[in-house]
């Protein structure tokens, strides 16, 4: 199989690049991305997302792995893996344009006997009803006659250096039993954690989309608890610590829910349900709760400032962290922006510091300035928004004026050092 299978991974972001690098240890592998500057940087041996170390990437390149933005370079492959983003639009409707574009690319190069596997998170039916027809139209080939399809949902956890792609069990599936076995064999050959072969593509799609929806709902529950316990004058984290002594209590914590998975995927499942005549109440209620937590946190900060008789208008506030999660540079769908925008309504002077975030991307996507260097001044309020490991040794007290507020969104700092937390 190793000599016969030539793999192309389309989309070299947080999902595609680690997978392509892993495949290259066993197969001839080409990575394709339309972003030429991204391709050039990867071929030079550096991954700006920091998901693949320079050492691993350069070793892969030296072993024959290459990245390209030229479609002709992937024409000779026979196992195509699509790993492009699946975002939502401004109305939270699934945006399938990246998937359709990638399917057009596959359609231009796919040949008889080839396989295309989708990794992008979607609602059940997208692979066979939305993506495959595009491949068929562009290529003139027929599914399960001339080419075959599979679905293997990504399970990348950005910034996690322990649970890397090969250490997370992989769900696989195929458009025919024989295809399913072939897809499973390819993945099983590089995934040390093993694989689970689903009975159909739709089952595999559904499994992925509920993974993140389940987590979203659980976080929404503890976010609601946080609001209730705050009104009761009870520390939410102390409650969770006490409840956590029961063996089957789930250890979720309150916080912001952003990123390209948990904050997005439930909308895919919700729209799918609505198309079939069912209005999902719990899923959408969870989304509403989590989408409102940034504004809620900012309002808590303002109330604490007023309680301490701090002049709100014109005050200087420091936001620590801007990425959607800790220890990674990804700012996609970061909900820290909700804190920033709400605080701006009070005419505050806001400074954002994040040692990981790409300042250029933050300015382009959100219109805010993010500094990678910690400011050397004191603030009327400090908001710990992201629990980067770099903040563990930060002397927060040195950043505060004598009369000031310290609010901990993540429950990251010692409780006796903060004025409030979710």
One Martini backbone bead per residue (centre of mass of N, CA, C, O) as a GRO file, in nm:
protein
  422
    1UNK     BB    1   0.055   0.064  -0.019
    2UNK     BB    2   0.287   0.268   0.005
    3UNK     BB    3   0.363   0.263  -0.310
    4UNK     BB    4   0.057   0.321  -0.424
    5UNK     BB    5   0.012   0.559  -0.226
    6UNK     BB    6  -0.090   0.898  -0.307
    7UNK     BB    7  -0.093   1.194  -0.123
    8UNK     BB    8  -0.341   1.460  -0.078
    9UNK     BB    9  -0.353   1.769   0.100
   10UNK     BB   10  -0.623   1.995   0.142
   11UNK     BB   11  -0.515   2.208   0.347
   12UNK     BB   12  -0.264   2.392   0.561
   13UNK     BB   13  -0.352   2.393   0.854
   14UNK     BB   14  -0.425   2.274   1.161
   15UNK     BB   15  -0.505   2.002   1.015
   16UNK     BB   16  -0.346   1.937   0.745
   17UNK     BB   17  -0.044   1.948   0.823
   18UNK     BB   18  -0.017   1.725   1.041
   19UNK     BB   19  -0.129   1.505   0.853
   20UNK     BB   20   0.072   1.526   0.620
   21UNK     BB   21   0.324   1.473   0.788
   22UNK     BB   22   0.236   1.192   0.878
   23UNK     BB   23   0.196   1.059   0.600
   24UNK     BB   24   0.502   1.107   0.507
   25UNK     BB   25   0.614   0.854   0.679
   26UNK     BB   26   0.463   0.639   0.450
   27UNK     BB   27   0.406   0.850   0.214
   28UNK     BB   28   0.349   1.005  -0.065
   29UNK     BB   29   0.337   1.366  -0.012
   30UNK     BB   30   0.100   1.639  -0.070
   31UNK     BB   31   0.059   1.984  -0.021
   32UNK     BB   32  -0.235   2.197  -0.050
   33UNK     BB   33  -0.244   2.560  -0.117
   34UNK     BB   34  -0.358   2.882  -0.209
   35UNK     BB   35  -0.141   2.999  -0.014
   36UNK     BB   36   0.167   3.097  -0.107
   37UNK     BB   37   0.295   3.204   0.155
   38UNK     BB   38   0.243   2.948   0.313
   39UNK     BB   39   0.400   2.755   0.131
   40UNK     BB   40   0.676   2.897   0.147
   41UNK     BB   41   0.711   2.867   0.454
   42UNK     BB   42   0.698   2.558   0.462
   43UNK     BB   43   0.936   2.505   0.258
   44UNK     BB   44   1.128   2.664   0.475
   45UNK     BB   45   1.038   2.530   0.774
   46UNK     BB   46   0.759   2.697   0.866
   47UNK     BB   47   0.496   2.712   1.119
   48UNK     BB   48   0.278   2.959   1.221
   49UNK     BB   49   0.086   2.771   1.407
   50UNK     BB   50   0.275   2.553   1.571
   51UNK     BB   51   0.191   2.244   1.517
   52UNK     BB   52   0.466   2.221   1.361
   53UNK     BB   53   0.772   2.174   1.390
   54UNK     BB   54   1.059   2.254   1.238
   55UNK     BB   55   1.190   1.977   1.268
   56UNK     BB   56   0.963   1.804   1.145
   57UNK     BB   57   0.928   1.955   0.879
   58UNK     BB   58   1.223   1.927   0.772
   59UNK     BB   59   1.222   1.620   0.775
   60UNK     BB   60   0.992   1.585   0.572
   61UNK     BB   61   1.121   1.741   0.338
   62UNK     BB   62   1.377   1.557   0.325
   63UNK     BB   63   1.166   1.296   0.268
   64UNK     BB   64   0.957   1.445   0.027
   65UNK     BB   65   0.792   1.657   0.130
   66UNK     BB   66   0.539   1.881  -0.015
   67UNK     BB   67   0.445   2.211  -0.111
   68UNK     BB   68   0.153   2.362  -0.286
   69UNK     BB   69  -0.019   2.590  -0.546
   70UNK     BB   70  -0.008   2.370  -0.774
   71UNK     BB   71  -0.223   2.162  -0.935
   72UNK     BB   72  -0.019   1.985  -1.103
   73UNK     BB   73   0.122   1.853  -0.840
   74UNK     BB   74  -0.162   1.664  -0.780
   75UNK     BB   75  -0.241   1.476  -1.027
   76UNK     BB   76  -0.084   1.195  -0.927
   77UNK     BB   77  -0.281   1.135  -0.724
   78UNK     BB   78  -0.512   0.888  -0.521
   79UNK     BB   79  -0.534   1.042  -0.224
   80UNK     BB   80  -0.775   1.262  -0.106
   81UNK     BB   81  -0.756   1.534   0.139
   82UNK     BB   82  -0.997   1.734   0.305
   83UNK     BB   83  -0.888   2.042   0.512
   84UNK     BB   84  -1.109   2.265   0.539
   85UNK     BB   85  -1.293   2.506   0.637
   86UNK     BB   86  -1.616   2.550   0.844
   87UNK     BB   87  -1.792   2.810   0.856
   88UNK     BB   88  -1.972   3.099   0.940
   89UNK     BB   89  -2.176   3.345   0.904
   90UNK     BB   90  -2.328   3.633   1.024
   91UNK     BB   91  -2.593   3.420   1.070
   92UNK     BB   92  -2.488   3.122   1.137
   93UNK     BB   93  -2.440   2.996   0.862
   94UNK     BB   94  -2.327   2.768   0.671
   95UNK     BB   95  -2.001   2.767   0.498
   96UNK     BB   96  -1.930   2.585   0.188
   97UNK     BB   97  -1.717   2.717  -0.002
   98UNK     BB   98  -1.449   2.574   0.067
   99UNK     BB   99  -1.552   2.288  -0.006
  100UNK     BB  100  -1.632   2.344  -0.299
  101UNK     BB  101  -1.354   2.439  -0.391
  102UNK     BB  102  -1.205   2.174  -0.321
  103UNK     BB  103  -1.384   1.995  -0.505
  104UNK     BB  104  -1.295   2.127  -0.767
  105UNK     BB  105  -1.000   2.052  -0.742
  106UNK     BB  106  -1.045   1.748  -0.741
  107UNK     BB  107  -1.202   1.734  -1.016
  108UNK     BB  108  -0.940   1.822  -1.191
  109UNK     BB  109  -0.751   1.546  -1.084
  110UNK     BB  110  -0.917   1.308  -1.082
  111UNK     BB  111  -0.928   0.952  -1.105
  112UNK     BB  112  -0.960   0.642  -1.166
  113UNK     BB  113  -0.980   0.490  -0.839
  114UNK     BB  114  -1.003   0.716  -0.660
  115UNK     BB  115  -0.980   0.902  -0.342
  116UNK     BB  116  -1.203   1.100  -0.129
  117UNK     BB  117  -1.141   1.275   0.179
  118UNK     BB  118  -1.319   1.410   0.449
  119UNK     BB  119  -1.255   1.638   0.746
  120UNK     BB  120  -1.461   1.836   0.762
  121UNK     BB  121  -1.696   1.990   0.942
  122UNK     BB  122  -2.032   1.853   0.933
  123UNK     BB  123  -2.329   1.766   0.831
  124UNK     BB  124  -2.531   1.528   0.753
  125UNK     BB  125  -2.464   1.489   0.386
  126UNK     BB  126  -2.243   1.672   0.258
  127UNK     BB  127  -2.054   1.482   0.108
  128UNK     BB  128  -2.286   1.349  -0.085
  129UNK     BB  129  -2.468   1.626  -0.152
  130UNK     BB  130  -2.225   1.858  -0.199
  131UNK     BB  131  -1.936   1.746  -0.287
  132UNK     BB  132  -1.952   1.510  -0.492
  133UNK     BB  133  -2.111   1.662  -0.721
  134UNK     BB  134  -1.871   1.846  -0.786
  135UNK     BB  135  -1.673   1.630  -0.870
  136UNK     BB  136  -1.848   1.510  -1.094
  137UNK     BB  137  -1.884   1.764  -1.270
  138UNK     BB  138  -1.579   1.830  -1.320
  139UNK     BB  139  -1.479   1.526  -1.402
  140UNK     BB  140  -1.711   1.311  -1.516
  141UNK     BB  141  -1.748   1.130  -1.274
  142UNK     BB  142  -1.848   0.839  -1.077
  143UNK     BB  143  -1.967   0.732  -0.799
  144UNK     BB  144  -1.870   0.399  -0.746
  145UNK     BB  145  -1.726   0.374  -1.041
  146UNK     BB  146  -1.464   0.581  -1.065
  147UNK     BB  147  -1.497   0.681  -0.766
  148UNK     BB  148  -1.424   0.758  -0.415
  149UNK     BB  149  -1.547   0.794  -0.071
  150UNK     BB  150  -1.482   0.977   0.241
  151UNK     BB  151  -1.486   0.999   0.614
  152UNK     BB  152  -1.259   1.188   0.854
  153UNK     BB  153  -1.267   1.340   1.131
  154UNK     BB  154  -1.134   1.581   1.289
  155UNK     BB  155  -0.902   1.600   1.609
  156UNK     BB  156  -0.786   1.871   1.657
  157UNK     BB  157  -0.583   2.045   1.919
  158UNK     BB  158  -0.492   2.341   1.954
  159UNK     BB  159  -0.180   2.349   2.136
  160UNK     BB  160  -0.160   2.035   2.166
  161UNK     BB  161   0.129   1.831   2.254
  162UNK     BB  162  -0.008   1.554   2.344
  163UNK     BB  163  -0.272   1.547   2.144
  164UNK     BB  164  -0.192   1.429   1.873
  165UNK     BB  165  -0.295   1.297   1.582
  166UNK     BB  166  -0.175   0.997   1.646
  167UNK     BB  167  -0.323   1.002   1.957
  168UNK     BB  168  -0.605   1.002   1.806
  169UNK     BB  169  -0.877   0.861   1.746
  170UNK     BB  170  -1.014   0.742   1.432
  171UNK     BB  171  -1.265   0.816   1.217
  172UNK     BB  172  -1.415   0.611   0.961
  173UNK     BB  173  -1.513   0.604   0.600
  174UNK     BB  174  -1.733   0.488   0.321
  175UNK     BB  175  -1.912   0.443   0.013
  176UNK     BB  176  -1.793   0.157   0.058
  177UNK     BB  177  -1.675  -0.115   0.204
  178UNK     BB  178  -1.403  -0.109   0.053
  179UNK     BB  179  -1.340   0.189   0.106
  180UNK     BB  180  -1.347   0.181   0.411
  181UNK     BB  181  -1.108  -0.014   0.435
  182UNK     BB  182  -0.902   0.162   0.290
  183UNK     BB  183  -0.918   0.414   0.464
  184UNK     BB  184  -0.856   0.274   0.732
  185UNK     BB  185  -0.575   0.165   0.654
  186UNK     BB  186  -0.434   0.434   0.612
  187UNK     BB  187  -0.481   0.550   0.896
  188UNK     BB  188  -0.379   0.303   1.069
  189UNK     BB  189  -0.073   0.335   0.968
  190UNK     BB  190  -0.047   0.631   1.156
  191UNK     BB  191  -0.247   0.568   1.394
  192UNK     BB  192  -0.171   0.471   1.714
  193UNK     BB  193  -0.470   0.485   1.849
  194UNK     BB  194  -0.648   0.425   1.616
  195UNK     BB  195  -0.967   0.300   1.486
  196UNK     BB  196  -1.310   0.381   1.360
  197UNK     BB  197  -1.548   0.211   1.172
  198UNK     BB  198  -1.801   0.327   1.017
  199UNK     BB  199  -2.103   0.248   0.849
  200UNK     BB  200  -2.099   0.557   0.754
  201UNK     BB  201  -2.072   0.877   0.658
  202UNK     BB  202  -2.305   0.998   0.829
  203UNK     BB  203  -2.209   0.886   1.100
  204UNK     BB  204  -1.937   1.035   1.101
  205UNK     BB  205  -2.050   1.320   1.081
  206UNK     BB  206  -2.227   1.309   1.338
  207UNK     BB  207  -2.007   1.246   1.544
  208UNK     BB  208  -1.853   1.510   1.517
  209UNK     BB  209  -2.080   1.729   1.567
  210UNK     BB  210  -2.147   1.619   1.865
  211UNK     BB  211  -1.888   1.662   2.016
  212UNK     BB  212  -1.904   1.981   2.020
  213UNK     BB  213  -2.196   2.013   2.116
  214UNK     BB  214  -2.163   1.881   2.390
  215UNK     BB  215  -1.950   2.079   2.498
  216UNK     BB  216  -2.115   2.336   2.465
  217UNK     BB  217  -2.346   2.258   2.659
  218UNK     BB  218  -2.174   2.212   2.914
  219UNK     BB  219  -2.064   2.501   2.926
  220UNK     BB  220  -2.337   2.645   2.938
  221UNK     BB  221  -2.418   2.531   3.212
  222UNK     BB  222  -2.181   2.658   3.379
  223UNK     BB  223  -2.243   2.947   3.293
  224UNK     BB  224  -2.517   2.957   3.429
  225UNK     BB  225  -2.418   2.892   3.711
  226UNK     BB  226  -2.241   3.144   3.737
  227UNK     BB  227  -2.477   3.344   3.736
  228UNK     BB  228  -2.627   3.233   3.980
  229UNK     BB  229  -2.391   3.233   4.195
  230UNK     BB  230  -2.334   3.533   4.184
  231UNK     BB  231  -2.613   3.619   4.300
  232UNK     BB  232  -2.550   3.433   4.570
  233UNK     BB  233  -2.237   3.460   4.654
  234UNK     BB  234  -2.092   3.222   4.491
  235UNK     BB  235  -1.830   3.017   4.412
  236UNK     BB  236  -1.810   2.828   4.135
  237UNK     BB  237  -1.537   2.673   4.174
  238UNK     BB  238  -1.610   2.557   4.452
  239UNK     BB  239  -1.852   2.397   4.359
  240UNK     BB  240  -1.704   2.220   4.147
  241UNK     BB  241  -1.503   2.094   4.343
  242UNK     BB  242  -1.714   1.952   4.516
  243UNK     BB  243  -1.867   1.797   4.287
  244UNK     BB  244  -1.595   1.651   4.177
  245UNK     BB  245  -1.593   1.414   4.400
  246UNK     BB  246  -1.763   1.278   4.203
  247UNK     BB  247  -1.696   1.028   3.977
  248UNK     BB  248  -1.932   1.144   3.743
  249UNK     BB  249  -1.835   1.427   3.726
  250UNK     BB  250  -1.811   1.691   3.505
  251UNK     BB  251  -1.514   1.900   3.428
  252UNK     BB  252  -1.649   2.186   3.387
  253UNK     BB  253  -1.599   2.532   3.283
  254UNK     BB  254  -1.615   2.850   3.274
  255UNK     BB  255  -1.647   3.051   2.961
  256UNK     BB  256  -1.522   3.093   2.658
  257UNK     BB  257  -1.660   3.023   2.314
  258UNK     BB  258  -1.456   2.947   2.047
  259UNK     BB  259  -1.351   2.913   1.743
  260UNK     BB  260  -1.376   2.647   1.479
  261UNK     BB  261  -1.575   2.449   1.656
  262UNK     BB  262  -1.756   2.487   1.917
  263UNK     BB  263  -1.864   2.781   1.804
  264UNK     BB  264  -1.985   2.630   1.521
  265UNK     BB  265  -2.098   2.331   1.486
  266UNK     BB  266  -2.390   2.357   1.608
  267UNK     BB  267  -2.504   2.508   1.355
  268UNK     BB  268  -2.498   2.266   1.166
  269UNK     BB  269  -2.698   2.089   1.325
  270UNK     BB  270  -2.931   2.291   1.341
  271UNK     BB  271  -2.984   2.326   1.038
  272UNK     BB  272  -3.038   2.032   0.977
  273UNK     BB  273  -3.286   2.009   1.160
  274UNK     BB  274  -3.455   2.236   1.026
  275UNK     BB  275  -3.469   2.100   0.743
  276UNK     BB  276  -3.633   1.850   0.907
  277UNK     BB  277  -3.846   2.003   1.116
  278UNK     BB  278  -3.642   2.079   1.361
  279UNK     BB  279  -3.614   2.254   1.673
  280UNK     BB  280  -3.327   2.315   1.850
  281UNK     BB  281  -3.312   2.403   2.179
  282UNK     BB  282  -3.046   2.328   2.332
  283UNK     BB  283  -2.832   2.408   2.126
  284UNK     BB  284  -2.919   2.714   2.097
  285UNK     BB  285  -2.910   2.785   2.396
  286UNK     BB  286  -2.607   2.733   2.427
  287UNK     BB  287  -2.516   2.944   2.223
  288UNK     BB  288  -2.637   3.192   2.359
  289UNK     BB  289  -2.488   3.170   2.621
  290UNK     BB  290  -2.190   3.170   2.508
  291UNK     BB  291  -2.214   3.435   2.330
  292UNK     BB  292  -2.270   3.616   2.613
  293UNK     BB  293  -2.002   3.607   2.800
  294UNK     BB  294  -1.839   3.857   2.721
  295UNK     BB  295  -2.044   4.071   2.804
  296UNK     BB  296  -2.075   3.974   3.094
  297UNK     BB  297  -1.782   4.015   3.186
  298UNK     BB  298  -1.767   4.319   3.126
  299UNK     BB  299  -1.997   4.402   3.318
  300UNK     BB  300  -1.860   4.302   3.575
  301UNK     BB  301  -1.625   4.499   3.563
  302UNK     BB  302  -1.786   4.761   3.579
  303UNK     BB  303  -1.924   4.702   3.854
  304UNK     BB  304  -1.659   4.681   4.015
  305UNK     BB  305  -1.564   4.968   3.961
  306UNK     BB  306  -1.803   5.113   4.087
  307UNK     BB  307  -1.775   4.983   4.371
  308UNK     BB  308  -1.469   5.121   4.384
  309UNK     BB  309  -1.489   5.414   4.264
  310UNK     BB  310  -1.420   5.405   3.956
  311UNK     BB  311  -1.351   5.573   3.686
  312UNK     BB  312  -1.458   5.474   3.383
  313UNK     BB  313  -1.418   5.700   3.208
  314UNK     BB  314  -1.086   5.671   3.078
  315UNK     BB  315  -0.993   5.415   3.158
  316UNK     BB  316  -0.748   5.164   3.212
  317UNK     BB  317  -0.730   4.854   3.023
  318UNK     BB  318  -0.622   4.514   3.060
  319UNK     BB  319  -0.579   4.254   2.822
  320UNK     BB  320  -0.521   3.906   2.875
  321UNK     BB  321  -0.562   3.798   2.586
  322UNK     BB  322  -0.692   3.683   2.236
  323UNK     BB  323  -0.718   3.412   2.189
  324UNK     BB  324  -0.933   3.133   2.186
  325UNK     BB  325  -0.679   2.998   2.329
  326UNK     BB  326  -0.434   2.842   2.474
  327UNK     BB  327  -0.117   2.816   2.339
  328UNK     BB  328  -0.209   2.981   2.071
  329UNK     BB  329  -0.241   3.188   1.762
  330UNK     BB  330  -0.550   3.162   1.741
  331UNK     BB  331  -0.824   3.407   1.639
  332UNK     BB  332  -1.056   3.247   1.562
  333UNK     BB  333  -1.342   3.326   1.704
  334UNK     BB  334  -1.288   3.518   1.927
  335UNK     BB  335  -1.446   3.620   2.242
  336UNK     BB  336  -1.274   3.861   2.340
  337UNK     BB  337  -1.405   4.075   2.155
  338UNK     BB  338  -1.659   4.111   2.335
  339UNK     BB  339  -1.517   4.251   2.563
  340UNK     BB  340  -1.398   4.485   2.407
  341UNK     BB  341  -1.663   4.604   2.284
  342UNK     BB  342  -1.809   4.655   2.552
  343UNK     BB  343  -1.594   4.844   2.683
  344UNK     BB  344  -1.602   5.064   2.455
  345UNK     BB  345  -1.888   5.178   2.537
  346UNK     BB  346  -1.723   5.327   2.800
  347UNK     BB  347  -1.466   5.483   2.712
  348UNK     BB  348  -1.206   5.312   2.706
  349UNK     BB  349  -0.864   5.230   2.764
  350UNK     BB  350  -0.738   4.975   2.555
  351UNK     BB  351  -0.522   4.695   2.630
  352UNK     BB  352  -0.354   4.436   2.439
  353UNK     BB  353  -0.214   4.120   2.555
  354UNK     BB  354  -0.023   3.875   2.347
  355UNK     BB  355   0.230   3.634   2.298
  356UNK     BB  356   0.076   3.473   2.044
  357UNK     BB  357  -0.051   3.670   1.873
  358UNK     BB  358  -0.129   3.804   1.562
  359UNK     BB  359  -0.136   4.133   1.501
  360UNK     BB  360  -0.215   4.146   1.202
  361UNK     BB  361  -0.467   3.965   1.217
  362UNK     BB  362  -0.620   4.122   1.437
  363UNK     BB  363  -0.642   4.385   1.270
  364UNK     BB  364  -0.783   4.265   1.018
  365UNK     BB  365  -1.030   4.109   1.165
  366UNK     BB  366  -1.090   4.339   1.429
  367UNK     BB  367  -0.945   4.627   1.468
  368UNK     BB  368  -0.699   4.557   1.664
  369UNK     BB  369  -0.451   4.601   1.912
  370UNK     BB  370  -0.171   4.378   1.956
  371UNK     BB  371   0.060   4.294   2.208
  372UNK     BB  372   0.361   4.102   2.276
  373UNK     BB  373   0.419   4.327   2.485
  374UNK     BB  374   0.445   4.418   2.799
  375UNK     BB  375   0.330   4.668   2.969
  376UNK     BB  376   0.478   4.963   3.152
  377UNK     BB  377   0.204   4.984   3.347
  378UNK     BB  378  -0.091   5.104   3.500
  379UNK     BB  379  -0.423   4.985   3.598
  380UNK     BB  380  -0.771   4.989   3.664
  381UNK     BB  381  -0.783   4.717   3.485
  382UNK     BB  382  -0.773   4.351   3.481
  383UNK     BB  383  -0.804   4.097   3.218
  384UNK     BB  384  -0.821   3.750   3.227
  385UNK     BB  385  -0.887   3.571   2.918
  386UNK     BB  386  -0.616   3.388   2.889
  387UNK     BB  387  -0.439   3.076   2.983
  388UNK     BB  388  -0.146   3.124   2.954
  389UNK     BB  389   0.151   3.001   3.058
  390UNK     BB  390   0.299   3.283   3.066
  391UNK     BB  391   0.100   3.385   3.314
  392UNK     BB  392   0.204   3.230   3.569
  393UNK     BB  393   0.461   3.454   3.615
  394UNK     BB  394   0.287   3.694   3.643
  395UNK     BB  395   0.284   4.027   3.774
  396UNK     BB  396  -0.013   4.162   3.830
  397UNK     BB  397   0.028   4.371   4.057
  398UNK     BB  398   0.222   4.557   3.877
  399UNK     BB  399  -0.042   4.646   3.686
  400UNK     BB  400  -0.173   4.790   3.936
  401UNK     BB  401  -0.352   4.996   4.091
  402UNK     BB  402  -0.451   5.053   4.400
  403UNK     BB  403  -0.726   5.117   4.248
  404UNK     BB  404  -0.859   4.808   4.136
  405UNK     BB  405  -0.928   4.551   3.885
  406UNK     BB  406  -0.953   4.184   3.896
  407UNK     BB  407  -1.035   3.969   3.622
  408UNK     BB  408  -1.127   3.611   3.588
  409UNK     BB  409  -1.230   3.417   3.330
  410UNK     BB  410  -1.063   3.122   3.388
  411UNK     BB  411  -0.966   3.050   3.677
  412UNK     BB  412  -0.632   3.093   3.706
  413UNK     BB  413  -0.625   3.247   3.960
  414UNK     BB  414  -0.615   3.314   4.268
  415UNK     BB  415  -0.889   3.393   4.448
  416UNK     BB  416  -0.739   3.609   4.654
  417UNK     BB  417  -0.646   3.804   4.388
  418UNK     BB  418  -0.942   3.858   4.308
  419UNK     BB  419  -1.259   4.028   4.234
  420UNK     BB  420  -1.331   3.832   3.983
  421UNK     BB  421  -1.525   3.550   3.837
  422UNK     BB  422  -1.678   3.294   3.656
   0.00000   0.00000   0.00000
